[in-house]
Tab-separated table of C-alpha atoms and ligand atoms in Angstrom:
chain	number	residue	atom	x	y	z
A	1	UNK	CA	-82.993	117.708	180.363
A	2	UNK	CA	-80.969	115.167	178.705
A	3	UNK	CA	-77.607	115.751	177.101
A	4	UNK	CA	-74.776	113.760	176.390
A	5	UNK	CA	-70.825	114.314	176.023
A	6	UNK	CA	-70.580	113.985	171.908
A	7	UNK	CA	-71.918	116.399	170.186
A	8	UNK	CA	-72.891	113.721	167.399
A	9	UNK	CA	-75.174	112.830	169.826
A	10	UNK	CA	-76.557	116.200	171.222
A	11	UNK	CA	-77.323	117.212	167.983
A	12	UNK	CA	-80.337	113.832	167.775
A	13	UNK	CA	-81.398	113.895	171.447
A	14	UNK	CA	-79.984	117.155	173.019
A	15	UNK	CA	-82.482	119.551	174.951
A	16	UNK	CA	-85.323	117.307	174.708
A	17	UNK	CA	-87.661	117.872	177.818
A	18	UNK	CA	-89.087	114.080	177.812
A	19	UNK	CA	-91.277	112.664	175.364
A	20	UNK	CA	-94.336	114.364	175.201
A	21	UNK	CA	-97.706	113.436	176.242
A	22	UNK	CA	-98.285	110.976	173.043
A	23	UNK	CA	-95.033	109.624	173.055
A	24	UNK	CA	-93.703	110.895	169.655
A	25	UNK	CA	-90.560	110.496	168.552
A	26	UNK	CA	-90.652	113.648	166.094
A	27	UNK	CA	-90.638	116.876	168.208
A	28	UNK	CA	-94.318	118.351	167.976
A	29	UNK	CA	-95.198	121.394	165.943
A	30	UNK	CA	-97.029	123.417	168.378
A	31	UNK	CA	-98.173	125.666	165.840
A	32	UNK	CA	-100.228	127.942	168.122
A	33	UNK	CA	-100.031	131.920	168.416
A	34	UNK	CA	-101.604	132.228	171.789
A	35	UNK	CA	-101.848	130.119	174.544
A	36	UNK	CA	-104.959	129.205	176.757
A	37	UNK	CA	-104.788	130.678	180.842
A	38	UNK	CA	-107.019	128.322	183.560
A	39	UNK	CA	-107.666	131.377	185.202
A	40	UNK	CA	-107.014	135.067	185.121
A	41	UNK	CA	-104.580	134.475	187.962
A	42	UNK	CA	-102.809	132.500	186.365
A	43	UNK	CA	-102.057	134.613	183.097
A	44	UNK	CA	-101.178	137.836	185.589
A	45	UNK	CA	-98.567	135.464	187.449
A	46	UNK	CA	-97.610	134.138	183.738
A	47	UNK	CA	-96.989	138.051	182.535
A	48	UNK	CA	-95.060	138.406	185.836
A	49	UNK	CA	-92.755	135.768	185.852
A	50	UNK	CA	-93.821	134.086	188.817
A	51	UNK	CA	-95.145	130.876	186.961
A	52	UNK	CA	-93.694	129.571	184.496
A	53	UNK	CA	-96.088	128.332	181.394
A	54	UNK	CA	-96.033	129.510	177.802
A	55	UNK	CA	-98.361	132.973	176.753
A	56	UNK	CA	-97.656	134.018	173.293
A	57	UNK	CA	-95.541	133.020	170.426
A	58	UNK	CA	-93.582	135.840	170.496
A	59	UNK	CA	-92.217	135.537	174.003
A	60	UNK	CA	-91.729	131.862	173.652
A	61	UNK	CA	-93.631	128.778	172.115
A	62	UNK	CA	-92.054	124.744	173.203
A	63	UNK	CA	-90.980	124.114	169.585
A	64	UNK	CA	-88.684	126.826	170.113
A	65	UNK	CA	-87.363	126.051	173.561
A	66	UNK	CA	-86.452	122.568	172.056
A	67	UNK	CA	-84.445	124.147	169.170
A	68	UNK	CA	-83.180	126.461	172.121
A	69	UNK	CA	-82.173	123.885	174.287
A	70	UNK	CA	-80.367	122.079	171.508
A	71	UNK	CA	-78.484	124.822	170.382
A	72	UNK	CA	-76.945	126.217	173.623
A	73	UNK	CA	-76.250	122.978	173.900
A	74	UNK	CA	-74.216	122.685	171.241
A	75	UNK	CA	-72.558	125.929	171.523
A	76	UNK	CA	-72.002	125.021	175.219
A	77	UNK	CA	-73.657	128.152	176.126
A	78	UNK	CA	-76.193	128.446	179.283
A	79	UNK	CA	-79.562	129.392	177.012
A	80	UNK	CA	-80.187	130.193	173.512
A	81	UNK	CA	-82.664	132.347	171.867
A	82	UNK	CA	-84.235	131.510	168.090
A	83	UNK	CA	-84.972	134.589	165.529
A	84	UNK	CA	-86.892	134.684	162.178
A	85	UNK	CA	-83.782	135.640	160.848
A	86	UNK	CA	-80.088	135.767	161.053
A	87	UNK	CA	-80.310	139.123	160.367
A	88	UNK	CA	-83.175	139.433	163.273
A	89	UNK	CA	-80.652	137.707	165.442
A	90	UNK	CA	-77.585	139.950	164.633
A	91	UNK	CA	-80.255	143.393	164.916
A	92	UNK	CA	-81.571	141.839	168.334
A	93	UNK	CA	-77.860	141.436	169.779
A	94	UNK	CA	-76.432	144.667	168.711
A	95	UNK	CA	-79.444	147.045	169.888
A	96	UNK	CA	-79.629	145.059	173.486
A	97	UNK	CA	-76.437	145.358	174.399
A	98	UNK	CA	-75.496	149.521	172.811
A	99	UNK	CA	-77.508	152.814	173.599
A	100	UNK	CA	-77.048	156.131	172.243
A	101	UNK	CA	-73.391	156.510	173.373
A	102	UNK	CA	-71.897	153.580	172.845
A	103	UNK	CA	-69.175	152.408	170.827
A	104	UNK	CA	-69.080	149.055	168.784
A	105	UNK	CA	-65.598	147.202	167.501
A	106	UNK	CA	-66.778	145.354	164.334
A	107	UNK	CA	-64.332	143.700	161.547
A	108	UNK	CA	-63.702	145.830	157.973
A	109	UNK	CA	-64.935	142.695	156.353
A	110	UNK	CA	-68.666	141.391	157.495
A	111	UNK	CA	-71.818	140.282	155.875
A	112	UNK	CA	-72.851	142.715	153.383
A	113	UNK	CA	-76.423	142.967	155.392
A	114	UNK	CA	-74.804	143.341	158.664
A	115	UNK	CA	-72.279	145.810	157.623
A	116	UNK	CA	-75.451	147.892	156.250
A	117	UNK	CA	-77.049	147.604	159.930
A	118	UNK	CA	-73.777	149.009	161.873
A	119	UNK	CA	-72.799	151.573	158.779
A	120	UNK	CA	-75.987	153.198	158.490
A	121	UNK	CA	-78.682	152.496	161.223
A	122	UNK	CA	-76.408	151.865	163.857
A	123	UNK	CA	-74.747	155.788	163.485
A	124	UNK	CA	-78.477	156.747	163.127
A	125	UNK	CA	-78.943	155.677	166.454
A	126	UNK	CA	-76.150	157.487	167.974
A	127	UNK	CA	-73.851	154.453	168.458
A	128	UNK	CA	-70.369	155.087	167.098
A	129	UNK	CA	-68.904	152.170	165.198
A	130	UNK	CA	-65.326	151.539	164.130
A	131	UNK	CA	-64.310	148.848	161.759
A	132	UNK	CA	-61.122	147.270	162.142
A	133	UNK	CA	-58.991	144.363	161.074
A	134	UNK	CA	-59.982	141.821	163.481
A	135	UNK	CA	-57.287	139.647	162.614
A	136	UNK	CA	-54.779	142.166	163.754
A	137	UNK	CA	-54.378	142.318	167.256
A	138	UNK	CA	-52.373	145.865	167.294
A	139	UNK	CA	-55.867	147.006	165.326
A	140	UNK	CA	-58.134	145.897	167.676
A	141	UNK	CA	-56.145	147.284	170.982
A	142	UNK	CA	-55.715	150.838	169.423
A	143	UNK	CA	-59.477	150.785	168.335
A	144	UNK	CA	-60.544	150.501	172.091
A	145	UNK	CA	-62.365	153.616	173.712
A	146	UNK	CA	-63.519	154.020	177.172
A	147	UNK	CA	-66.968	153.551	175.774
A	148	UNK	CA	-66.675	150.480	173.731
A	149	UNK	CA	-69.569	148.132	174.944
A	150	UNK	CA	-68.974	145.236	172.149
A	151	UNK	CA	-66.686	143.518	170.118
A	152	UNK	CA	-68.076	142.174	167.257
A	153	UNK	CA	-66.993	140.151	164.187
A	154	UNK	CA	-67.333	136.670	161.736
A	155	UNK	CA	-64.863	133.978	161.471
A	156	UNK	CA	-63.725	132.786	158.916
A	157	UNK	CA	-65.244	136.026	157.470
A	158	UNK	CA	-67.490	136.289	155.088
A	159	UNK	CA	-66.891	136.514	151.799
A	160	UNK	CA	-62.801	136.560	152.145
A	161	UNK	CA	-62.447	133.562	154.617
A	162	UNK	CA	-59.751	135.491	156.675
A	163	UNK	CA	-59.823	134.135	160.208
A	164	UNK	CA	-59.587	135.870	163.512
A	165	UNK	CA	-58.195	134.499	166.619
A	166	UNK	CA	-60.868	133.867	169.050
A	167	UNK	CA	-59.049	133.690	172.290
A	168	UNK	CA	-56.951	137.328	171.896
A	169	UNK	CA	-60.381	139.172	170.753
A	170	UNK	CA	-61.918	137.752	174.138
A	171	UNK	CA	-58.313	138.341	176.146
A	172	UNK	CA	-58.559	142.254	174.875
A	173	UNK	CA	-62.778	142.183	175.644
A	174	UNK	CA	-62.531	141.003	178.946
A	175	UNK	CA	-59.699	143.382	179.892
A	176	UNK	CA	-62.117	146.186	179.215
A	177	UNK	CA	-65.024	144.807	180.406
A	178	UNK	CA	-66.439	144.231	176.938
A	179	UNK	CA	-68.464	142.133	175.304
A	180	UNK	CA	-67.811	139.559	172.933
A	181	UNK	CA	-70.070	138.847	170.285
A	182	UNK	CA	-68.921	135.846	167.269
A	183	UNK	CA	-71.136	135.239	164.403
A	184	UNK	CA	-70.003	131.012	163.820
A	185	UNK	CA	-72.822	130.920	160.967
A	186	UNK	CA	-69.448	129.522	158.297
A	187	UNK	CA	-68.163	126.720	160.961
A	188	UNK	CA	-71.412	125.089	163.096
A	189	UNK	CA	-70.672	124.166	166.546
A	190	UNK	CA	-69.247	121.141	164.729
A	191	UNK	CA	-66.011	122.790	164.168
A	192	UNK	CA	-65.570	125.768	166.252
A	193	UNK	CA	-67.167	126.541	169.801
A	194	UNK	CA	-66.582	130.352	170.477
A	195	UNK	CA	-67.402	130.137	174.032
A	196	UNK	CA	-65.424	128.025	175.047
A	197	UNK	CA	-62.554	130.409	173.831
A	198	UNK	CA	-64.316	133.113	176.365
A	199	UNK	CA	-66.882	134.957	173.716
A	200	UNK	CA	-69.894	135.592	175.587
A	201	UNK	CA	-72.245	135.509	172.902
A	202	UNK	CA	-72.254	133.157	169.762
A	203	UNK	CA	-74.529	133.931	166.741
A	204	UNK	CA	-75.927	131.964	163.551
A	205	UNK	CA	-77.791	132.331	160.253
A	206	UNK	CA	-79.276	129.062	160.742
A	207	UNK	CA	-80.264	129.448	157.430
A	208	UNK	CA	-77.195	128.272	156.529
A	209	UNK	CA	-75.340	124.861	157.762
A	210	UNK	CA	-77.678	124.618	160.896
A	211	UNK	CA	-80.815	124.010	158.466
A	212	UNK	CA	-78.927	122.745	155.523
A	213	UNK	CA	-81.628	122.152	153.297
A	214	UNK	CA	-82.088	125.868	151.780
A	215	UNK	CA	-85.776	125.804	152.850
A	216	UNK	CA	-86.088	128.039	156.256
A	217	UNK	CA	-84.573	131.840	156.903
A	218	UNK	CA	-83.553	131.864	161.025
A	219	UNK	CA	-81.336	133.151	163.455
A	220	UNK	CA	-80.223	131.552	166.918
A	221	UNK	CA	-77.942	133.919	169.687
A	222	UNK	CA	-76.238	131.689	172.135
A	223	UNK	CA	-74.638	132.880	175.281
A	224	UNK	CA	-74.992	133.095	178.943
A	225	UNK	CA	-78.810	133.328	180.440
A	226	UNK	CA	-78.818	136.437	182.271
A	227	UNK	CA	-77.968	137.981	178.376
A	228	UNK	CA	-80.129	135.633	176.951
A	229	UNK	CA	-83.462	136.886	178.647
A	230	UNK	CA	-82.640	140.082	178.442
A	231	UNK	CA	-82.973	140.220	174.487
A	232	UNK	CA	-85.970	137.985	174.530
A	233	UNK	CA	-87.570	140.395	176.922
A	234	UNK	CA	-86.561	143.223	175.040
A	235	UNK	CA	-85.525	143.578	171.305
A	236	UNK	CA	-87.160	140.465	170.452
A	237	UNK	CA	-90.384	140.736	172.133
A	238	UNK	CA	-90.609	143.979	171.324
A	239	UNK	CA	-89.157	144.090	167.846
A	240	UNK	CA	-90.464	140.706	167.143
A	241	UNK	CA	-88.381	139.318	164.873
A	242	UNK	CA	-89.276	135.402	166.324
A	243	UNK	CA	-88.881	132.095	164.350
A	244	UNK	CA	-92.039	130.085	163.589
A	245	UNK	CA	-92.468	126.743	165.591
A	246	UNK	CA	-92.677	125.231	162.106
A	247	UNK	CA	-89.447	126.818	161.090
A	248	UNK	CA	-88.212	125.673	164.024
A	249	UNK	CA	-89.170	122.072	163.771
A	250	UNK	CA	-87.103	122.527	160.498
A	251	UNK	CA	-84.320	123.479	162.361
A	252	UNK	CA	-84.414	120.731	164.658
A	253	UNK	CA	-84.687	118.096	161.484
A	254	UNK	CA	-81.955	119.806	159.726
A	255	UNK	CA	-79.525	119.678	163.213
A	256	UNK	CA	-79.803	115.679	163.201
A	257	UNK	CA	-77.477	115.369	159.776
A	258	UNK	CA	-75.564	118.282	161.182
A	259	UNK	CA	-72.283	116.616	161.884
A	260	UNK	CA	-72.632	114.380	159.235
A	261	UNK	CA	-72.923	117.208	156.607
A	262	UNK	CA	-70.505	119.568	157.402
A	263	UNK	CA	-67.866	116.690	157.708
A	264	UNK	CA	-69.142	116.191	154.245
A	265	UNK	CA	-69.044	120.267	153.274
A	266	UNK	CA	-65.709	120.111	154.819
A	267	UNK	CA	-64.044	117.460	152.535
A	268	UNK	CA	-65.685	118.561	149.318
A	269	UNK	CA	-64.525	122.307	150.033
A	270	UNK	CA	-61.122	121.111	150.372
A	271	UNK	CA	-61.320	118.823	147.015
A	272	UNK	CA	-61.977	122.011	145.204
A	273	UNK	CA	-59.458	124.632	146.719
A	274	UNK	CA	-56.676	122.026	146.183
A	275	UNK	CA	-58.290	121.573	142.256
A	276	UNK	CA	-58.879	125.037	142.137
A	277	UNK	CA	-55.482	126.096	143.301
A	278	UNK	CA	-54.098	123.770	140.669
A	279	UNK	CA	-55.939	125.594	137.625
A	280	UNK	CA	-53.823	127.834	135.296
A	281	UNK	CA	-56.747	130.097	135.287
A	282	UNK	CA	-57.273	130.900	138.962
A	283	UNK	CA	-54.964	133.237	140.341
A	284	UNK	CA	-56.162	132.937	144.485
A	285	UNK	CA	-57.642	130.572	146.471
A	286	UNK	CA	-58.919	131.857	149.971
A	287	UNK	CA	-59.737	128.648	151.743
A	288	UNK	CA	-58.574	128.173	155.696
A	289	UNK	CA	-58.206	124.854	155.075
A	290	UNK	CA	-55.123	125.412	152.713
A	291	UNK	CA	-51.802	125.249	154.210
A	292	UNK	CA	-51.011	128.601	152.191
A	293	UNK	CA	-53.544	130.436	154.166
A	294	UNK	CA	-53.242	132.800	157.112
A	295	UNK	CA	-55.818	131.156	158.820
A	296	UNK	CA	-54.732	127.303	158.812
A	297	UNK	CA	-52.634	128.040	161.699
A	298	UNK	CA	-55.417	128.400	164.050
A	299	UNK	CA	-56.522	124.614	162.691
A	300	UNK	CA	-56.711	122.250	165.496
A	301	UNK	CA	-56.445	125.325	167.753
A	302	UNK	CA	-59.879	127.130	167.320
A	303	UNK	CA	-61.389	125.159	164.374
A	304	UNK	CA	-61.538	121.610	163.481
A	305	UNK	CA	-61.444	122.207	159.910
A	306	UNK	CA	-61.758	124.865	157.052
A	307	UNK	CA	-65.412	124.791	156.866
A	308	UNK	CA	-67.918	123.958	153.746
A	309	UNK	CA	-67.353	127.831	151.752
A	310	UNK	CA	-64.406	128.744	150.022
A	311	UNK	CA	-63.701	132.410	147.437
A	312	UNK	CA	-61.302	132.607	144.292
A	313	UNK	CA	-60.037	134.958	141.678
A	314	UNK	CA	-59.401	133.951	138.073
A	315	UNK	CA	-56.372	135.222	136.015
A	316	UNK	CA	-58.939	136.404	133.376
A	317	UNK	CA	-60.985	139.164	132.729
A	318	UNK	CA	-64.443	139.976	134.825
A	319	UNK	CA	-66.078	139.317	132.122
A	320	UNK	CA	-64.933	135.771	131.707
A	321	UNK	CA	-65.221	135.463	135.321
A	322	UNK	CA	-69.284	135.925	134.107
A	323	UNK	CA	-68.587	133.687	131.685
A	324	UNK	CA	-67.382	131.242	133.921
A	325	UNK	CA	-70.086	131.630	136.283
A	326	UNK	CA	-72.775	131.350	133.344
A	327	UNK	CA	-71.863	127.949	132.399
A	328	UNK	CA	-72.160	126.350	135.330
A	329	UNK	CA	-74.788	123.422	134.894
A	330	UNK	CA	-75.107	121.594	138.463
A	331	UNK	CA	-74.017	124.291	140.712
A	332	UNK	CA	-76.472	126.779	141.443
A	333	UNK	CA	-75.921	130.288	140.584
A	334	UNK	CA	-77.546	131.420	144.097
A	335	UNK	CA	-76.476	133.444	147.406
A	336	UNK	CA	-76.052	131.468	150.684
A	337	UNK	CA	-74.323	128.201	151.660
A	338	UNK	CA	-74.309	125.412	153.544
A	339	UNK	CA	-76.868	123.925	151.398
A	340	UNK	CA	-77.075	120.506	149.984
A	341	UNK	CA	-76.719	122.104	146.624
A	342	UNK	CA	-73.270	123.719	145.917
A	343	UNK	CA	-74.260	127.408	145.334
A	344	UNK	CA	-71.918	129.709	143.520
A	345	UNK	CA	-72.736	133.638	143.666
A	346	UNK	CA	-70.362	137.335	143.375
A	347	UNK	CA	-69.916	139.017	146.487
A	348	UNK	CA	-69.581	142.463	145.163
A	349	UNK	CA	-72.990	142.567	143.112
A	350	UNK	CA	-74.773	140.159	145.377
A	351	UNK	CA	-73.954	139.323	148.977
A	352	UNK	CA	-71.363	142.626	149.466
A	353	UNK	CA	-73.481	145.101	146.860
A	354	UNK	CA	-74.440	147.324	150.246
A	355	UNK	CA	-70.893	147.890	150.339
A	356	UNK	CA	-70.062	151.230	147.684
A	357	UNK	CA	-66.999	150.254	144.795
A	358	UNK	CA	-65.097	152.255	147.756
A	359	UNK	CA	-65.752	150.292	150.584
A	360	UNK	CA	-65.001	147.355	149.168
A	361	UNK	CA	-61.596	148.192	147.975
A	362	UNK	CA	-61.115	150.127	151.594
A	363	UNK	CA	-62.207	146.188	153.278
A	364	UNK	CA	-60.030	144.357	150.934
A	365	UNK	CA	-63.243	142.302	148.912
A	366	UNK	CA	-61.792	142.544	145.226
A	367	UNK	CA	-64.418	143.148	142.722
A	368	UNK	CA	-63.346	139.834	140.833
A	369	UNK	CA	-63.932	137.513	143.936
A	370	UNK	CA	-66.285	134.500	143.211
A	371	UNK	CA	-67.599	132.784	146.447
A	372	UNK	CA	-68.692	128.912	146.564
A	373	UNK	CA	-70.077	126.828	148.882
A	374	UNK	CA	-69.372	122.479	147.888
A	375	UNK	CA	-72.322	120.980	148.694
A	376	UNK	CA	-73.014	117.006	149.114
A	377	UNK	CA	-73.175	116.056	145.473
A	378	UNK	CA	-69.755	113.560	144.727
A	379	UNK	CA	-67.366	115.944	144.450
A	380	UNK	CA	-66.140	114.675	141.196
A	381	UNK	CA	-69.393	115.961	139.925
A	382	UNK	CA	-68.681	119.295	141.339
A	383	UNK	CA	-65.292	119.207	139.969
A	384	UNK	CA	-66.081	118.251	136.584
A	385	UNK	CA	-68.731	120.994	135.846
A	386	UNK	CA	-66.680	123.351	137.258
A	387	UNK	CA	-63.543	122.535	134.998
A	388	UNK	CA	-66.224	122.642	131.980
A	389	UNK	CA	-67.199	126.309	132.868
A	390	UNK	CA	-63.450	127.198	133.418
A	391	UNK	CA	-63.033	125.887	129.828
A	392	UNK	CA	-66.007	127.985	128.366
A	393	UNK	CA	-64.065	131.023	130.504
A	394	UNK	CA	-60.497	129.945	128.777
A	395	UNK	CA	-62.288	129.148	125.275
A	396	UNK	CA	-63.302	132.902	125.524
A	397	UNK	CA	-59.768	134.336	126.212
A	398	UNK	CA	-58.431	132.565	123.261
A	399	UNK	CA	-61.150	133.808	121.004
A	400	UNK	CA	-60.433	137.125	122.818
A	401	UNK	CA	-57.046	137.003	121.443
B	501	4LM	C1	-74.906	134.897	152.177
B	501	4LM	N1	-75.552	135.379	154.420
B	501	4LM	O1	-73.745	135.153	152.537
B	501	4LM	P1	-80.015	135.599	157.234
B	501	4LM	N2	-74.300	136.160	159.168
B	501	4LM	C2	-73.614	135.645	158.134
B	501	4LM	C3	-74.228	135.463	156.901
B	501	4LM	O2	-73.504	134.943	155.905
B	501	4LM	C4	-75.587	135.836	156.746
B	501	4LM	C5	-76.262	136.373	157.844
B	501	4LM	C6	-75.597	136.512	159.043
B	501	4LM	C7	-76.002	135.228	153.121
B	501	4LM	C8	-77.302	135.452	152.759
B	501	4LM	C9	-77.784	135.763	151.432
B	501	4LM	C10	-72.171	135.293	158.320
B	501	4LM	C11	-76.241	135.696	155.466
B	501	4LM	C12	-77.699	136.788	157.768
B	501	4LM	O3	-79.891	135.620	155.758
B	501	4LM	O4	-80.740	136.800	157.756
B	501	4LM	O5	-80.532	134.307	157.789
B	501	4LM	O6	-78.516	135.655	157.832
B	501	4LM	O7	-75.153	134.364	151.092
């Protein structure tokens, strides 16, 4: 299979198996459920491993195992396994790997849909989970127990962009014999490649900067291969949560403009946190690209830049804050990121709203946090309709007055 050094390149060519019976330069769609035996023999020794050969979309399908390819390619992981969903992905990892038992080290701060999955059907299931600052190392030591099985966590997190330090999490995880699991859905192997800091499994919502075109939900796990096939022969085939080959194909599309796009995310994010930073009305900018921020010093060590989503507070009231928010023209009032489109949304009644008024004040997401993700309009476009809505939002504190 061919592969090349630069990842500029591996995202174009990477894990392609030839070039097809026709010749086409486009992966094919194999959009098939079911695929046809020669012989009875040969779907029995199919079913039992001994031959290769595909069997049933669910267990596998070759637009898949190209997007597969590609990704653990990327991710400089052995094999890769695709999901209907990033959320199929993250379920799919966490039920493999813990049994009734088993303890799971997770971050205070996580997707609002994957912080529903470990604080309320995870417990369900009889697997103890404890969430932690990930960030701090003394946390993560003292939150160790001879039956923690997995370390999981986001970084930069989601919404707050704090940023944990890839190479202690795996230093403490392989001193216990645990495993590692880093969802990398806010960087792209473009800018951050947690295995090669030692985390054995790497996750995505490819929804997000892997697609880039807000038009397919997915999920890709990347880590080594005996790992690999164990989920696809267990929580995936049997829970089923598989990507469509033409999702897939998607995928693959989106993964050619990949480096291109978040080098393009990454500059327009930082246009705006330095604007927004600047703005009498905003009182916080959370961007790791910032010098200001906790997280810039792990620049250049873990990530190549601060990534294409940034958060903010304004001075004023919640209610202007909605204000604010309401006049945007260009930017989309919308959850996710990594979209062409820049897409503005609140954490604590959107994304975070599985999170009680509680937990969010215990995980440190204030109530008055906006979250936006630049997209790859000019950013002076960006810029100016946000500085009009922060003018509706100041117009109304005056009147306020
Ligand atoms: C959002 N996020 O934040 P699917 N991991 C991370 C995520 O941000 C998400 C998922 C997993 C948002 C969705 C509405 C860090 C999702 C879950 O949505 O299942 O592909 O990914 O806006």
């Amino acid at each position: 299979m061919w592969h090349s050094e630069h990842l500029e390149t591996n995202t174009i060519h990477g894990g392609k198996d030839g070039q097809g019976q026709h010749g086409p330069l486009s992966t094919p769609i194999y959009q098939t459920s079911t695929f046809v035996f020669d012989d009875v023999q040969q779907g029995a020794s199919r079913f039992a491993g001994e031959a290769g050969g595909h069997i049933y979309s669910r267990l596998g399908n070759p637009t898949v195992d190209e997007l597969e390819a590609r990704m653990a390619l990327l991710e400089g992981t052995e094999a890769a396994a695709a999901f209907g969903s990033g959320m199929g992905a993250v379920s799919a990892v966490v039920l493999g790997l813990l049994k009734q038992g088993d303890h799971l080290v997770t971050s205070h701060r996580l997707y609002g849909c994957t912080f529903a999955l470990f604080n309320h059907q995870l417990p369900a299931f009889g697997i103890e989970v404890s969430f932690v600052d990930l960030a701090d190392e003394a946390a993560v030591r003292a939150a160790i127990k001879p039956n923690t099985k997995v370390i999981y966590g986001e970084t930069p997190i989601n919404p707050c962009l704090s940023v944990a330090d890839l190479d202690m999490l795996a230093g403490i995880a392989k001193a216990h014999g645990i495993t590692t699991v880093i969802d990398n859905t806010f960087m792209s192997p473009v800018l951050q490649k947690p295995a090669k800091h030692g985390i054995d499994i790497v996750l995505h919502s490819a929804t997000k900067f892997l697609n880039g075109h807000g038009d397919v939900v997915a999920g890709i796990l990347c880590g080594p291969k005996d790992l690999i096939d164990q989920i696809k022969m267990t929580t995936r085939k049997d829970m089923g949560a598989i990507i469509s080959p033409h999702d897939a194909w998607l995928i693959i599309r989106g993964l050619k403009t990949l480096h291109l796009r978040v080098e393009r995310h990454c500059e327009n994010a930082l246009r705006v946190a330095d604007y927004l930073q600047s703005h009498p009305l905003v009182k916080k900018v959370d961007y790791p690209g910032l010098p200001g921020h906790p997280g810039y010093k792990l620049l250049g060590k873990q990530m190549k830049a601060g990534g294409g989503v940034l958060a903010f507070e304004l001075k004023a009231s919640f209610d202007q804050a909605v204000t604010f928010m309401n006049a945007l023209k260009m930017c989309k009032r919308a959850v996710s990121l990594g979209d062409a489109e820049t897409l503005i949304q609140h954490p604590a009644s959107m994304t975070h709203s599985t999170y009680t008024p509680e937990e969010l004040s215990e995980a440190g997401i204030p109530q008055t946090l906006i979250r936006l993700a630049p997209g790859l309009e000019h950013v002076d476009d960006i810029i100016a309709d946000i500085e009009q809505a922060l003018g509706a939002a100041a117009k109304q504190a005056t009147q306020a007055a």
